[in-house]
Amino acid sequence: MLSKIFRKTKAGNLKKSKVKVCKSLKDFSNEAYFVKKAEAARAVLANSVFPKEFIPAGR
């Protein structure tokens, strides 16, 4: 699905997606439920082996 949205053009640039972000919606990134799930995911991923290309810089 994402490959359809972010297909590379011949010049190597990514096409712009048609997704619009609504800034009036509430930000749920600091809600206890989502923080707990993110910590659990980090714990699982810390014990997994991934190629260095898949790991974001600075984490």
XYZ file of C-alpha atoms in Angstrom:
59
model
C 0.000 0.000 0.000
C 2.702 2.466 0.926
C 4.535 1.611 -2.258
C 1.557 2.973 -4.191
C 1.596 6.219 -2.209
C 5.342 6.810 -2.215
C 6.451 5.555 -5.616
C 9.797 6.889 -6.702
C 9.852 9.041 -9.773
C 12.523 8.759 -12.446
C 14.537 11.536 -10.780
C 14.555 9.586 -7.493
C 12.242 11.982 -5.661
C 9.176 10.722 -3.865
C 5.767 11.700 -5.139
C 3.664 13.726 -2.745
C 0.815 11.824 -1.163
C -2.764 13.024 -1.107
C -3.026 12.615 2.665
C -4.095 15.701 4.600
C -3.269 16.151 8.275
C -5.922 17.812 10.403
C -4.211 19.835 13.134
C -7.440 20.386 15.063
C -7.628 16.738 16.197
C -6.389 15.755 19.651
C -2.851 14.351 19.890
C -2.973 10.908 21.491
C 0.794 10.299 21.495
C 1.092 10.919 25.257
C -1.940 8.877 26.318
C -1.087 6.183 28.872
C -2.380 3.335 26.668
C -0.220 4.295 23.687
C 2.856 5.006 25.813
C 2.525 1.563 27.392
C 2.165 -0.134 23.995
C 5.171 1.756 22.592
C 7.337 0.697 25.542
C 6.273 -2.928 25.094
C 7.105 -2.754 21.391
C 10.540 -1.247 22.136
C 11.242 -4.076 24.610
C 10.390 -6.718 22.011
C 12.422 -5.003 19.300
C 15.415 -4.573 21.626
C 15.646 -8.361 21.896
C 15.305 -8.877 18.142
C 18.091 -8.814 15.584
C 17.607 -6.448 12.658
C 19.971 -5.294 9.932
C 21.462 -1.873 10.664
C 19.638 -0.434 7.621
C 16.273 -1.010 9.345
C 17.180 0.703 12.621
C 16.462 4.478 12.635
C 19.428 6.708 13.425
C 19.547 8.092 16.952
C 17.625 5.262 18.609
